[in-house]
PDB file of C-alpha atoms in Angstrom:
ATOM      1  CA  UNK M 184      22.209  15.115  23.692  1.00 76.00           C
ATOM      2  CA  UNK M 185      20.058  12.702  21.800  1.00 84.00           C
ATOM      3  CA  UNK M 186      20.675  10.681  18.672  1.00 91.00           C
ATOM      4  CA  UNK M 187      18.880   8.201  16.447  1.00 95.00           C
ATOM      5  CA  UNK M 188      20.334   5.286  14.518  1.00 96.00           C
ATOM      6  CA  UNK M 189      18.433   3.577  11.749  1.00 97.00           C
ATOM      7  CA  UNK M 190      20.011   0.298  10.719  1.00 93.00           C
ATOM      8  CA  UNK M 191      19.878  -0.250   6.989  1.00 92.00           C
ATOM      9  CA  UNK M 192      19.637   2.646   4.580  1.00 94.00           C
ATOM     10  CA  UNK M 193      17.780   0.398   2.111  1.00 96.00           C
ATOM     11  CA  UNK M 194      15.373  -2.418   2.831  1.00 97.00           C
ATOM     12  CA  UNK M 195      13.726  -4.500   0.141  1.00 97.00           C
ATOM     13  CA  UNK M 196      10.775  -6.801   0.762  1.00 97.00           C
ATOM     14  CA  UNK M 197       8.305  -8.682  -1.386  1.00 97.00           C
ATOM     15  CA  UNK M 198       4.693  -7.597  -1.535  1.00 97.00           C
ATOM     16  CA  UNK M 199       2.846  -9.353   1.289  1.00 97.00           C
ATOM     17  CA  UNK M 200       5.985  -9.904   3.362  1.00 98.00           C
ATOM     18  CA  UNK M 201       6.707  -8.547   6.811  1.00 98.00           C
ATOM     19  CA  UNK M 202       8.222  -5.078   6.994  1.00 98.00           C
ATOM     20  CA  UNK M 203      10.715  -4.414   9.785  1.00 98.00           C
ATOM     21  CA  UNK M 204      12.543  -1.095   9.972  1.00 98.00           C
ATOM     22  CA  UNK M 205      14.938  -0.686  12.862  1.00 98.00           C
ATOM     23  CA  UNK M 206      15.452   2.355  15.053  1.00 97.00           C
ATOM     24  CA  UNK M 207      17.607   2.773  18.141  1.00 96.00           C
ATOM     25  CA  UNK M 208      17.860   5.984  20.093  1.00 94.00           C
ATOM     26  CA  UNK M 209      20.152   7.524  22.625  1.00 91.00           C
ATOM     27  CA  UNK M 210      18.770  10.006  25.106  1.00 82.00           C
ATOM     28  CA  UNK M 211      19.631  11.046  28.639  1.00 75.00           C
ATOM     29  CA  UNK M 212      15.950  11.140  29.568  1.00 77.00           C
ATOM     30  CA  UNK M 213      12.983   9.192  28.213  1.00 76.00           C
ATOM     31  CA  UNK M 214      12.053  10.901  24.953  1.00 85.00           C
ATOM     32  CA  UNK M 215       9.056  11.097  22.718  1.00 89.00           C
ATOM     33  CA  UNK M 216       9.517   8.892  19.648  1.00 93.00           C
ATOM     34  CA  UNK M 217       8.079   9.208  16.169  1.00 95.00           C
ATOM     35  CA  UNK M 218       8.081   7.525  12.800  1.00 97.00           C
ATOM     36  CA  UNK M 219       7.559   9.643   9.705  1.00 97.00           C
ATOM     37  CA  UNK M 220       7.192   8.592   6.060  1.00 97.00           C
ATOM     38  CA  UNK M 221       8.261  10.640   3.062  1.00 97.00           C
ATOM     39  CA  UNK M 222       7.071   9.995  -0.476  1.00 94.00           C
ATOM     40  CA  UNK M 223       9.029  11.448  -3.401  1.00 89.00           C
ATOM     41  CA  UNK M 224       8.836  15.230  -3.653  1.00 84.00           C
ATOM     42  CA  UNK M 225       6.680  15.499  -0.573  1.00 89.00           C
ATOM     43  CA  UNK M 226       7.039  16.513   3.049  1.00 92.00           C
ATOM     44  CA  UNK M 227       7.002  14.200   6.032  1.00 95.00           C
ATOM     45  CA  UNK M 228       3.842  12.467   7.179  1.00 96.00           C
ATOM     46  CA  UNK M 229       3.503  11.240  10.742  1.00 94.00           C
ATOM     47  CA  UNK M 230       2.965   7.477  10.888  1.00 97.00           C
ATOM     48  CA  UNK M 231       2.836   7.006  14.640  1.00 95.00           C
ATOM     49  CA  UNK M 232       4.208   8.261  17.924  1.00 93.00           C
ATOM     50  CA  UNK M 233       5.110   7.003  21.374  1.00 92.00           C
ATOM     51  CA  UNK M 234       4.589   9.459  24.183  1.00 86.00           C
ATOM     52  CA  UNK M 235       3.468   7.595  27.260  1.00 82.00           C
ATOM     53  CA  UNK M 236       1.450   4.564  28.282  1.00 83.00           C
ATOM     54  CA  UNK M 237       1.167   1.475  26.113  1.00 86.00           C
ATOM     55  CA  UNK M 238       4.491   0.589  24.561  1.00 89.00           C
ATOM     56  CA  UNK M 239       2.962  -0.924  21.428  1.00 95.00           C
ATOM     57  CA  UNK M 240       1.590   1.890  19.315  1.00 96.00           C
ATOM     58  CA  UNK M 241      -0.469   1.601  16.188  1.00 96.00           C
ATOM     59  CA  UNK M 242      -0.317   4.076  13.386  1.00 95.00           C
ATOM     60  CA  UNK M 243      -1.743   4.718   9.999  1.00 95.00           C
ATOM     61  CA  UNK M 244      -1.611   2.369   7.012  1.00 94.00           C
ATOM     62  CA  UNK M 245      -1.296  -0.718   9.216  1.00 96.00           C
ATOM     63  CA  UNK M 246       2.052   0.185  10.752  1.00 97.00           C
ATOM     64  CA  UNK M 247       2.918  -0.283  14.385  1.00 97.00           C
ATOM     65  CA  UNK M 248       5.969   0.156  16.585  1.00 97.00           C
ATOM     66  CA  UNK M 249       7.029  -1.067  19.991  1.00 95.00           C
ATOM     67  CA  UNK M 250       8.945   1.049  22.473  1.00 93.00           C
ATOM     68  CA  UNK M 251      11.491  -1.080  24.331  1.00 93.00           C
ATOM     69  CA  UNK M 252      13.212   0.977  26.976  1.00 90.00           C
ATOM     70  CA  UNK M 253      15.690  -1.742  27.942  1.00 90.00           C
ATOM     71  CA  UNK M 254      16.853  -1.986  24.329  1.00 92.00           C
ATOM     72  CA  UNK M 255      16.436   1.754  23.565  1.00 93.00           C
ATOM     73  CA  UNK M 256      14.611   0.687  20.425  1.00 95.00           C
ATOM     74  CA  UNK M 257      11.507   1.728  18.547  1.00 96.00           C
ATOM     75  CA  UNK M 258      11.300  -0.596  15.542  1.00 98.00           C
ATOM     76  CA  UNK M 259       8.571  -0.133  12.944  1.00 98.00           C
ATOM     77  CA  UNK M 260       6.676  -3.128  11.601  1.00 98.00           C
ATOM     78  CA  UNK M 261       3.886  -3.967   9.206  1.00 98.00           C
ATOM     79  CA  UNK M 262       2.645  -7.546   8.810  1.00 97.00           C
ATOM     80  CA  UNK M 263       2.097  -7.394   5.053  1.00 97.00           C
ATOM     81  CA  UNK M 264       3.823  -4.973   2.708  1.00 97.00           C
ATOM     82  CA  UNK M 265       1.939  -3.234  -0.042  1.00 97.00           C
ATOM     83  CA  UNK M 266       3.381  -1.618  -3.139  1.00 96.00           C
ATOM     84  CA  UNK M 267       2.172   1.744  -1.894  1.00 96.00           C
ATOM     85  CA  UNK M 268       4.443   1.422   1.173  1.00 97.00           C
ATOM     86  CA  UNK M 269       7.506   2.126  -0.967  1.00 97.00           C
ATOM     87  CA  UNK M 270       8.912   5.347   0.473  1.00 97.00           C
ATOM     88  CA  UNK M 271      11.562   6.650   2.846  1.00 97.00           C
ATOM     89  CA  UNK M 272      10.976   6.228   6.548  1.00 98.00           C
ATOM     90  CA  UNK M 273      12.453   8.350   9.307  1.00 98.00           C
ATOM     91  CA  UNK M 274      12.634   7.674  13.001  1.00 97.00           C
ATOM     92  CA  UNK M 275      12.794  10.790  15.178  1.00 95.00           C
ATOM     93  CA  UNK M 276      13.177  11.664  18.829  1.00 92.00           C
ATOM     94  CA  UNK M 277      12.493  14.773  20.853  1.00 87.00           C
ATOM     95  CA  UNK M 278      12.675  15.772  24.462  1.00 78.00           C
ATOM     96  CA  UNK M 279       9.698  15.733  26.775  1.00 70.00           C
ATOM     97  CA  UNK M 280       9.396  19.464  27.285  1.00 66.00           C
ATOM     98  CA  UNK M 281       6.614  21.997  27.577  1.00 62.00           C
ATOM     99  CA  UNK M 282       5.712  23.596  24.309  1.00 56.00           C
ATOM    100  CA  UNK M 283       7.072  27.033  25.068  1.00 59.00           C
ATOM    101  CA  UNK M 284      10.584  26.015  26.094  1.00 63.00           C
ATOM    102  CA  UNK M 285      11.902  25.973  22.578  1.00 59.00           C
ATOM    103  CA  UNK M 286      13.182  22.457  22.847  1.00 66.00           C
ATOM    104  CA  UNK M 287      10.868  20.681  20.471  1.00 73.00           C
ATOM    105  CA  UNK M 288      13.447  20.156  17.787  1.00 84.00           C
ATOM    106  CA  UNK M 289      13.264  16.704  16.292  1.00 90.00           C
ATOM    107  CA  UNK M 290      16.444  14.703  15.915  1.00 92.00           C
ATOM    108  CA  UNK M 291      16.086  12.410  12.929  1.00 95.00           C
ATOM    109  CA  UNK M 292      17.738   9.205  11.909  1.00 96.00           C
ATOM    110  CA  UNK M 293      19.323   9.001   8.494  1.00 96.00           C
ATOM    111  CA  UNK M 294      16.297   7.304   6.985  1.00 97.00           C
ATOM    112  CA  UNK M 295      15.519   3.898   5.496  1.00 97.00           C
ATOM    113  CA  UNK M 296      14.332   3.593   1.940  1.00 97.00           C
ATOM    114  CA  UNK M 297      11.814   0.781   1.642  1.00 97.00           C
ATOM    115  CA  UNK M 298      11.418  -0.994  -1.680  1.00 97.00           C
ATOM    116  CA  UNK M 299       8.523  -3.357  -2.237  1.00 97.00           C
ATOM    117  CA  UNK M 300       8.989  -5.952  -4.960  1.00 96.00           C
ATOM    118  CA  UNK M 301       5.962  -7.363  -6.771  1.00 94.00           C
TER     119      UNK M 301
ATOM    120  CA  UNK T 227      -8.240  21.896   8.901  1.00 71.00           C
ATOM    121  CA  UNK T 228      -5.823  22.919   6.239  1.00 83.00           C
ATOM    122  CA  UNK T 229      -2.312  21.554   6.598  1.00 93.00           C
ATOM    123  CA  UNK T 230       0.967  23.377   6.732  1.00 96.00           C
ATOM    124  CA  UNK T 231       1.559  25.338   3.560  1.00 97.00           C
ATOM    125  CA  UNK T 232       4.881  26.502   2.186  1.00 97.00           C
ATOM    126  CA  UNK T 233       5.577  28.917  -0.610  1.00 97.00           C
ATOM    127  CA  UNK T 234       7.087  28.822  -3.073  1.00 97.00           C
ATOM    128  CA  UNK T 235       7.399  25.100  -3.765  1.00 96.00           C
ATOM    129  CA  UNK T 236      10.410  25.508  -6.036  1.00 97.00           C
ATOM    130  CA  UNK T 237      13.096  28.171  -6.308  1.00 96.00           C
ATOM    131  CA  UNK T 238      16.168  28.579  -8.434  1.00 98.00           C
ATOM    132  CA  UNK T 239      18.734  31.152  -7.361  1.00 97.00           C
ATOM    133  CA  UNK T 240      22.347  31.918  -8.128  1.00 98.00           C
ATOM    134  CA  UNK T 241      25.247  32.114  -5.730  1.00 98.00           C
ATOM    135  CA  UNK T 242      25.388  35.318  -3.730  1.00 97.00           C
ATOM    136  CA  UNK T 243      21.683  36.012  -3.934  1.00 98.00           C
ATOM    137  CA  UNK T 244      19.354  35.912  -0.995  1.00 98.00           C
ATOM    138  CA  UNK T 245      16.043  34.084  -0.639  1.00 98.00           C
ATOM    139  CA  UNK T 246      12.972  34.191   1.588  1.00 98.00           C
ATOM    140  CA  UNK T 247      10.764  31.181   2.179  1.00 98.00           C
ATOM    141  CA  UNK T 248       7.335  31.316   3.746  1.00 98.00           C
ATOM    142  CA  UNK T 249       5.407  28.928   5.965  1.00 98.00           C
ATOM    143  CA  UNK T 250       1.815  29.063   7.177  1.00 98.00           C
ATOM    144  CA  UNK T 251       1.170  26.685  10.080  1.00 96.00           C
ATOM    145  CA  UNK T 252      -1.975  24.759  10.827  1.00 95.00           C
ATOM    146  CA  UNK T 253      -4.576  27.074  12.326  1.00 94.00           C
ATOM    147  CA  UNK T 254      -4.087  27.299  16.080  1.00 89.00           C
ATOM    148  CA  UNK T 255      -0.514  26.014  16.033  1.00 90.00           C
ATOM    149  CA  UNK T 256       1.857  28.484  17.661  1.00 88.00           C
ATOM    150  CA  UNK T 257       5.151  26.657  17.299  1.00 89.00           C
ATOM    151  CA  UNK T 258       6.929  26.601  13.951  1.00 93.00           C
ATOM    152  CA  UNK T 259      10.181  24.811  13.217  1.00 94.00           C
ATOM    153  CA  UNK T 260      12.349  24.736  10.122  1.00 97.00           C
ATOM    154  CA  UNK T 261      14.492  21.857   8.856  1.00 97.00           C
ATOM    155  CA  UNK T 262      16.927  21.454   5.995  1.00 98.00           C
ATOM    156  CA  UNK T 263      17.028  18.172   4.121  1.00 97.00           C
ATOM    157  CA  UNK T 264      19.955  17.216   1.888  1.00 96.00           C
ATOM    158  CA  UNK T 265      21.127  13.847   0.567  1.00 92.00           C
ATOM    159  CA  UNK T 266      24.432  14.189   2.380  1.00 90.00           C
ATOM    160  CA  UNK T 267      23.395  15.565   5.751  1.00 93.00           C
ATOM    161  CA  UNK T 268      19.851  14.284   6.013  1.00 94.00           C
ATOM    162  CA  UNK T 269      17.306  16.213   8.048  1.00 96.00           C
ATOM    163  CA  UNK T 270      18.808  18.942  10.174  1.00 96.00           C
ATOM    164  CA  UNK T 271      17.092  21.363  12.522  1.00 94.00           C
ATOM    165  CA  UNK T 272      17.432  25.041  11.641  1.00 96.00           C
ATOM    166  CA  UNK T 273      15.369  26.949  14.194  1.00 92.00           C
ATOM    167  CA  UNK T 274      12.167  26.995  16.186  1.00 91.00           C
ATOM    168  CA  UNK T 275       9.773  29.836  16.883  1.00 91.00           C
ATOM    169  CA  UNK T 276       7.065  30.184  19.448  1.00 88.00           C
ATOM    170  CA  UNK T 277       4.973  33.303  19.987  1.00 86.00           C
ATOM    171  CA  UNK T 278       7.149  35.355  17.621  1.00 91.00           C
ATOM    172  CA  UNK T 279      10.343  34.511  19.509  1.00 90.00           C
ATOM    173  CA  UNK T 280      13.145  32.286  18.338  1.00 91.00           C
ATOM    174  CA  UNK T 281      13.430  29.705  21.081  1.00 87.00           C
ATOM    175  CA  UNK T 282      16.049  27.383  19.656  1.00 87.00           C
ATOM    176  CA  UNK T 283      18.587  27.379  16.849  1.00 91.00           C
ATOM    177  CA  UNK T 284      20.479  24.620  15.154  1.00 92.00           C
ATOM    178  CA  UNK T 285      24.091  24.631  14.073  1.00 93.00           C
ATOM    179  CA  UNK T 286      23.837  26.792  10.963  1.00 96.00           C
ATOM    180  CA  UNK T 287      25.712  29.959  10.037  1.00 96.00           C
ATOM    181  CA  UNK T 288      24.259  33.389  10.620  1.00 95.00           C
ATOM    182  CA  UNK T 289      23.302  33.611   6.937  1.00 97.00           C
ATOM    183  CA  UNK T 290      20.258  31.603   7.934  1.00 98.00           C
ATOM    184  CA  UNK T 291      17.671  33.617   9.791  1.00 97.00           C
ATOM    185  CA  UNK T 292      13.973  33.575  10.400  1.00 97.00           C
ATOM    186  CA  UNK T 293      11.059  35.270  12.027  1.00 97.00           C
ATOM    187  CA  UNK T 294       7.528  34.586  13.110  1.00 96.00           C
ATOM    188  CA  UNK T 295       4.585  36.936  12.858  1.00 96.00           C
ATOM    189  CA  UNK T 296       1.710  37.481  15.250  1.00 95.00           C
ATOM    190  CA  UNK T 297      -0.502  35.143  13.214  1.00 93.00           C
ATOM    191  CA  UNK T 298       2.167  32.408  13.650  1.00 93.00           C
ATOM    192  CA  UNK T 299       3.201  32.513   9.996  1.00 97.00           C
ATOM    193  CA  UNK T 300       6.934  32.217   9.638  1.00 97.00           C
ATOM    194  CA  UNK T 301       9.594  33.136   7.136  1.00 98.00           C
ATOM    195  CA  UNK T 302      13.153  32.033   6.806  1.00 98.00           C
ATOM    196  CA  UNK T 303      15.820  33.937   4.960  1.00 98.00           C
ATOM    197  CA  UNK T 304      19.121  32.794   3.556  1.00 98.00           C
ATOM    198  CA  UNK T 305      21.550  35.491   2.505  1.00 95.00           C
ATOM    199  CA  UNK T 306      24.604  35.183   0.284  1.00 96.00           C
ATOM    200  CA  UNK T 307      23.545  31.837  -1.086  1.00 98.00           C
ATOM    201  CA  UNK T 308      26.120  29.108  -1.570  1.00 97.00           C
ATOM    202  CA  UNK T 309      25.898  25.996  -3.730  1.00 97.00           C
ATOM    203  CA  UNK T 310      25.666  23.895  -0.577  1.00 96.00           C
ATOM    204  CA  UNK T 311      22.429  25.609   0.406  1.00 97.00           C
ATOM    205  CA  UNK T 312      20.612  23.649  -2.288  1.00 98.00           C
ATOM    206  CA  UNK T 313      18.156  21.552  -0.318  1.00 97.00           C
ATOM    207  CA  UNK T 314      14.570  20.838   0.555  1.00 97.00           C
ATOM    208  CA  UNK T 315      13.500  23.215   3.311  1.00 98.00           C
ATOM    209  CA  UNK T 316      10.728  21.863   5.474  1.00 97.00           C
ATOM    210  CA  UNK T 317       8.532  23.746   7.861  1.00 97.00           C
ATOM    211  CA  UNK T 318       6.633  22.041  10.677  1.00 95.00           C
ATOM    212  CA  UNK T 319       4.028  23.342  13.071  1.00 94.00           C
ATOM    213  CA  UNK T 320       3.159  22.038  16.486  1.00 89.00           C
ATOM    214  CA  UNK T 321       0.633  22.441  19.265  1.00 80.00           C
ATOM    215  CA  UNK T 322      -0.045  20.420  22.359  1.00 67.00           C
ATOM    216  CA  UNK T 323       1.721  18.292  24.871  1.00 61.00           C
ATOM    217  CA  UNK T 324       3.526  15.670  22.847  1.00 63.00           C
ATOM    218  CA  UNK T 325       5.811  17.658  20.541  1.00 70.00           C
ATOM    219  CA  UNK T 326       3.986  16.220  17.559  1.00 84.00           C
ATOM    220  CA  UNK T 327       5.053  18.153  14.491  1.00 90.00           C
ATOM    221  CA  UNK T 328       3.167  18.395  11.233  1.00 93.00           C
ATOM    222  CA  UNK T 329       5.192  19.073   8.136  1.00 96.00           C
ATOM    223  CA  UNK T 330       4.515  21.068   5.019  1.00 97.00           C
ATOM    224  CA  UNK T 331       5.441  19.877   1.507  1.00 96.00           C
ATOM    225  CA  UNK T 332       8.693  21.799   1.545  1.00 97.00           C
ATOM    226  CA  UNK T 333      10.414  24.328  -0.671  1.00 97.00           C
ATOM    227  CA  UNK T 334      12.989  22.902  -3.054  1.00 97.00           C
ATOM    228  CA  UNK T 335      15.816  25.452  -3.364  1.00 98.00           C
ATOM    229  CA  UNK T 336      18.393  25.058  -6.099  1.00 98.00           C
ATOM    230  CA  UNK T 337      21.440  27.315  -6.050  1.00 98.00           C
ATOM    231  CA  UNK T 338      23.355  27.571  -9.321  1.00 97.00           C
TER     232      UNK T 338
END
Protein backbone atom coordinates (compact mmCIF):
# COMPACT_ATOMS: atom_id res chain seq x y z
CA UNK A 1 0.00 0.00 0.00
CA UNK A 2 1.15 3.51 -0.63
CA UNK A 3 0.34 6.78 1.07
CA UNK A 4 1.20 10.45 0.80
CA UNK A 5 1.52 13.01 3.58
CA UNK A 6 1.53 16.71 2.89
CA UNK A 7 2.63 18.74 5.89
CA UNK A 8 0.66 21.93 6.27
CA UNK A 9 -2.83 22.27 4.86
CA UNK A 10 -2.26 26.02 4.44
CA UNK A 11 0.93 27.85 3.60
CA UNK A 12 1.18 31.61 3.31
CA UNK A 13 4.12 33.42 1.75
CA UNK A 14 4.84 36.94 0.60
CA UNK A 15 5.15 37.72 -3.08
CA UNK A 16 8.79 37.17 -4.06
CA UNK A 17 9.49 34.80 -1.18
CA UNK A 18 10.54 31.18 -1.41
CA UNK A 19 7.76 28.62 -1.72
CA UNK A 20 8.30 25.26 -0.02
CA UNK A 21 5.52 22.67 0.02
CA UNK A 22 6.33 19.41 1.74
CA UNK A 23 5.47 15.90 0.62
CA UNK A 24 6.47 12.57 2.12
CA UNK A 25 5.42 9.24 0.70
CA UNK A 26 5.24 5.67 1.83
CA UNK A 27 5.56 2.91 -0.72
CA UNK A 28 6.84 -0.65 -0.68
CA UNK A 29 8.56 -0.13 -4.03
CA UNK A 30 9.99 3.00 -5.64
CA UNK A 31 7.01 4.88 -7.04
CA UNK A 32 6.40 7.52 -9.62
CA UNK A 33 5.80 10.90 -7.98
CA UNK A 34 3.81 13.88 -9.16
CA UNK A 35 2.80 17.37 -8.15
CA UNK A 36 -0.49 18.75 -9.40
CA UNK A 37 -1.99 22.23 -8.99
CA UNK A 38 -5.69 23.03 -8.81
CA UNK A 39 -7.14 26.49 -9.32
CA UNK A 40 -10.66 27.24 -8.09
CA UNK A 41 -13.38 25.44 -10.02
CA UNK A 42 -10.89 23.69 -12.25
CA UNK A 43 -9.38 20.26 -12.65
CA UNK A 44 -5.84 19.26 -11.79
CA UNK A 45 -2.88 20.43 -13.83
CA UNK A 46 0.37 18.50 -13.79
CA UNK A 47 3.25 20.63 -12.50
CA UNK A 48 6.04 18.07 -12.64
CA UNK A 49 6.84 14.41 -12.24
CA UNK A 50 9.64 12.15 -11.08
CA UNK A 51 9.92 8.85 -12.88
CA UNK A 52 13.55 7.91 -13.20
CA UNK A 53 16.96 9.49 -13.62
CA UNK A 54 17.80 12.93 -12.27
CA UNK A 55 16.35 13.44 -8.83
CA UNK A 56 15.87 17.18 -9.25
CA UNK A 57 13.00 17.74 -11.64
CA UNK A 58 11.85 21.00 -13.11
CA UNK A 59 8.28 21.73 -13.96
CA UNK A 60 6.11 24.46 -15.29
CA UNK A 61 5.77 27.97 -13.87
CA UNK A 62 9.23 27.86 -12.29
CA UNK A 63 8.52 25.03 -9.87
CA UNK A 64 10.90 22.22 -9.13
CA UNK A 65 11.03 19.24 -6.79
CA UNK A 66 13.73 16.94 -5.51
CA UNK A 67 13.25 13.23 -4.98
CA UNK A 68 15.10 12.08 -1.86
CA UNK A 69 14.82 8.35 -1.49
CA UNK A 70 16.53 8.23 1.90
CA UNK A 71 14.00 10.71 3.28
CA UNK A 72 11.05 9.40 1.21
CA UNK A 73 10.35 13.01 0.31
CA UNK A 74 9.42 14.95 -2.79
CA UNK A 75 9.17 18.59 -1.68
CA UNK A 76 8.05 21.26 -4.13
CA UNK A 77 9.87 24.58 -4.30
CA UNK A 78 9.81 27.84 -6.20
CA UNK A 79 12.44 30.52 -5.59
CA UNK A 80 10.09 33.50 -5.89
CA UNK A 81 6.35 33.36 -5.36
CA UNK A 82 3.98 35.16 -7.65
CA UNK A 83 0.39 36.14 -6.94
CA UNK A 84 -0.75 33.78 -9.66
CA UNK A 85 0.72 30.83 -7.71
CA UNK A 86 -2.13 31.00 -5.21
CA UNK A 87 -3.89 27.66 -5.58
CA UNK A 88 -4.12 24.22 -4.02
CA UNK A 89 -1.26 21.83 -4.58
CA UNK A 90 -1.43 18.05 -4.46
CA UNK A 91 1.36 15.54 -4.22
CA UNK A 92 0.55 12.13 -5.69
CA UNK A 93 2.17 8.74 -6.01
CA UNK A 94 1.54 5.74 -8.20
CA UNK A 95 3.11 2.38 -8.75
CA UNK A 96 5.59 1.67 -11.51
CA UNK A 97 3.42 -0.65 -13.56
CA UNK A 98 2.75 -1.28 -17.22
CA UNK A 99 -0.17 0.65 -18.55
CA UNK A 100 -2.51 -2.28 -19.02
CA UNK A 101 -2.27 -3.73 -15.51
CA UNK A 102 -4.93 -1.48 -14.10
CA UNK A 103 -2.73 -0.22 -11.34
CA UNK A 104 -2.28 3.37 -12.38
CA UNK A 105 -4.48 4.80 -9.69
CA UNK A 106 -2.99 7.89 -8.13
CA UNK A 107 -2.87 8.16 -4.37
CA UNK A 108 -3.08 11.81 -3.41
CA UNK A 109 -2.05 13.76 -0.38
CA UNK A 110 -4.62 15.92 1.34
CA UNK A 111 -3.44 19.05 -0.43
CA UNK A 112 -1.78 22.32 0.59
CA UNK A 113 -3.48 25.61 -0.08
CA UNK A 114 -0.91 28.25 -0.96
CA UNK A 115 -1.69 31.89 -0.25
CA UNK A 116 0.53 34.61 -1.65
CA UNK A 117 0.42 37.94 0.16
CA UNK A 118 1.21 41.14 -1.72
CA UNK B 1 -4.42 18.18 -29.01
CA UNK B 2 -7.62 18.81 -27.19
CA UNK B 3 -7.58 18.06 -23.48
CA UNK B 4 -9.81 15.82 -21.46
CA UNK B 5 -13.41 16.96 -21.65
CA UNK B 6 -16.17 16.22 -19.18
CA UNK B 7 -19.87 16.79 -19.52
CA UNK B 8 -21.88 18.19 -17.98
CA UNK B 9 -19.84 20.64 -15.91
CA UNK B 10 -22.56 21.10 -13.30
CA UNK B 11 -25.44 18.92 -12.17
CA UNK B 12 -28.09 19.24 -9.52
CA UNK B 13 -30.01 16.13 -8.54
CA UNK B 14 -32.20 15.03 -5.67
CA UNK B 15 -31.72 12.09 -3.37
CA UNK B 16 -32.70 8.77 -4.88
CA UNK B 17 -32.12 9.84 -8.46
CA UNK B 18 -29.41 8.46 -10.66
CA UNK B 19 -26.85 10.34 -12.73
CA UNK B 20 -24.50 9.66 -15.63
CA UNK B 21 -21.32 11.62 -16.20
CA UNK B 22 -19.30 11.55 -19.39
CA UNK B 23 -15.59 11.83 -20.11
CA UNK B 24 -13.74 12.08 -23.41
CA UNK B 25 -10.02 11.39 -23.06
CA UNK B 26 -7.19 12.97 -24.97
CA UNK B 27 -6.99 11.47 -28.44
CA UNK B 28 -4.89 8.32 -28.37
CA UNK B 29 -5.18 7.81 -24.62
CA UNK B 30 -6.60 4.40 -23.80
CA UNK B 31 -6.63 4.52 -20.02
CA UNK B 32 -9.32 6.48 -18.20
CA UNK B 33 -9.60 6.88 -14.45
CA UNK B 34 -12.24 8.53 -12.30
CA UNK B 35 -11.75 10.32 -8.98
CA UNK B 36 -14.09 11.87 -6.46
CA UNK B 37 -13.06 15.05 -4.70
CA UNK B 38 -14.77 16.26 -1.53
CA UNK B 39 -13.67 18.69 1.17
CA UNK B 40 -13.80 15.97 3.80
CA UNK B 41 -12.25 13.01 2.02
CA UNK B 42 -10.05 14.75 -0.52
CA UNK B 43 -9.26 13.03 -3.80
CA UNK B 44 -10.27 9.40 -3.90
CA UNK B 45 -9.88 6.89 -6.70
CA UNK B 46 -13.11 5.43 -8.07
CA UNK B 47 -12.12 3.17 -10.95
CA UNK B 48 -9.84 2.74 -13.93
CA UNK B 49 -10.59 1.49 -17.41
CA UNK B 50 -8.31 0.29 -20.13
CA UNK B 51 -9.45 -1.09 -23.47
CA UNK B 52 -13.10 -1.17 -22.37
CA UNK B 53 -12.33 -3.26 -19.28
CA UNK B 54 -12.44 -2.13 -15.69
CA UNK B 55 -8.98 -2.91 -14.41
CA UNK B 56 -9.13 -1.47 -10.92
CA UNK B 57 -11.75 -0.21 -8.50
CA UNK B 58 -11.54 1.92 -5.43
CA UNK B 59 -13.40 1.48 -2.18
CA UNK B 60 -16.82 2.76 -3.21
CA UNK B 61 -20.22 1.09 -2.99
CA UNK B 62 -21.76 -0.72 -5.92
CA UNK B 63 -23.98 2.30 -6.62
CA UNK B 64 -20.96 3.69 -8.42
CA UNK B 65 -20.33 2.08 -11.77
CA UNK B 66 -18.72 2.93 -15.05
CA UNK B 67 -17.91 1.78 -18.52
CA UNK B 68 -15.60 2.56 -21.37
CA UNK B 69 -16.44 2.49 -25.05
CA UNK B 70 -14.35 1.37 -28.00
CA UNK B 71 -13.33 4.97 -28.71
CA UNK B 72 -12.01 5.20 -25.10
CA UNK B 73 -14.77 7.57 -24.00
CA UNK B 74 -16.00 6.70 -20.55
CA UNK B 75 -19.10 7.18 -18.48
CA UNK B 76 -19.70 6.79 -14.81
CA UNK B 77 -23.07 6.23 -13.23
CA UNK B 78 -24.24 6.78 -9.70
CA UNK B 79 -27.57 5.26 -8.76
CA UNK B 80 -29.77 6.06 -5.78
CA UNK B 81 -27.99 9.29 -5.05
CA UNK B 82 -27.24 10.25 -1.46
CA UNK B 83 -26.40 13.68 -0.05
CA UNK B 84 -22.84 12.50 0.52
CA UNK B 85 -22.35 11.94 -3.20
CA UNK B 86 -22.14 15.70 -3.70
CA UNK B 87 -18.62 16.20 -5.01
CA UNK B 88 -16.41 17.17 -7.88
CA UNK B 89 -15.94 14.15 -10.13
CA UNK B 90 -12.72 14.20 -12.07
CA UNK B 91 -11.78 12.12 -15.05
CA UNK B 92 -8.17 11.57 -16.11
CA UNK B 93 -6.69 9.94 -19.17
CA UNK B 94 -3.31 8.35 -19.54
CA UNK B 95 -0.98 6.90 -22.14
CA UNK B 96 2.63 5.88 -21.99
CA UNK B 97 5.15 4.51 -19.60
CA UNK B 98 5.09 6.85 -16.65
CA UNK B 99 1.49 6.73 -15.42
CA UNK B 100 1.15 10.42 -16.15
CA UNK B 101 -2.51 11.33 -15.92
CA UNK B 102 -4.17 14.34 -17.48
CA UNK B 103 -7.28 15.63 -15.81
CA UNK B 104 -10.46 17.15 -17.14
CA UNK B 105 -12.19 20.15 -15.53
CA UNK B 106 -14.55 17.94 -13.57
CA UNK B 107 -18.28 17.65 -13.10
CA UNK B 108 -19.66 19.35 -10.01
CA UNK B 109 -22.54 17.21 -8.70
CA UNK B 110 -24.86 18.61 -6.06
CA UNK B 111 -27.37 16.28 -4.44
CA UNK B 112 -30.27 17.96 -2.66
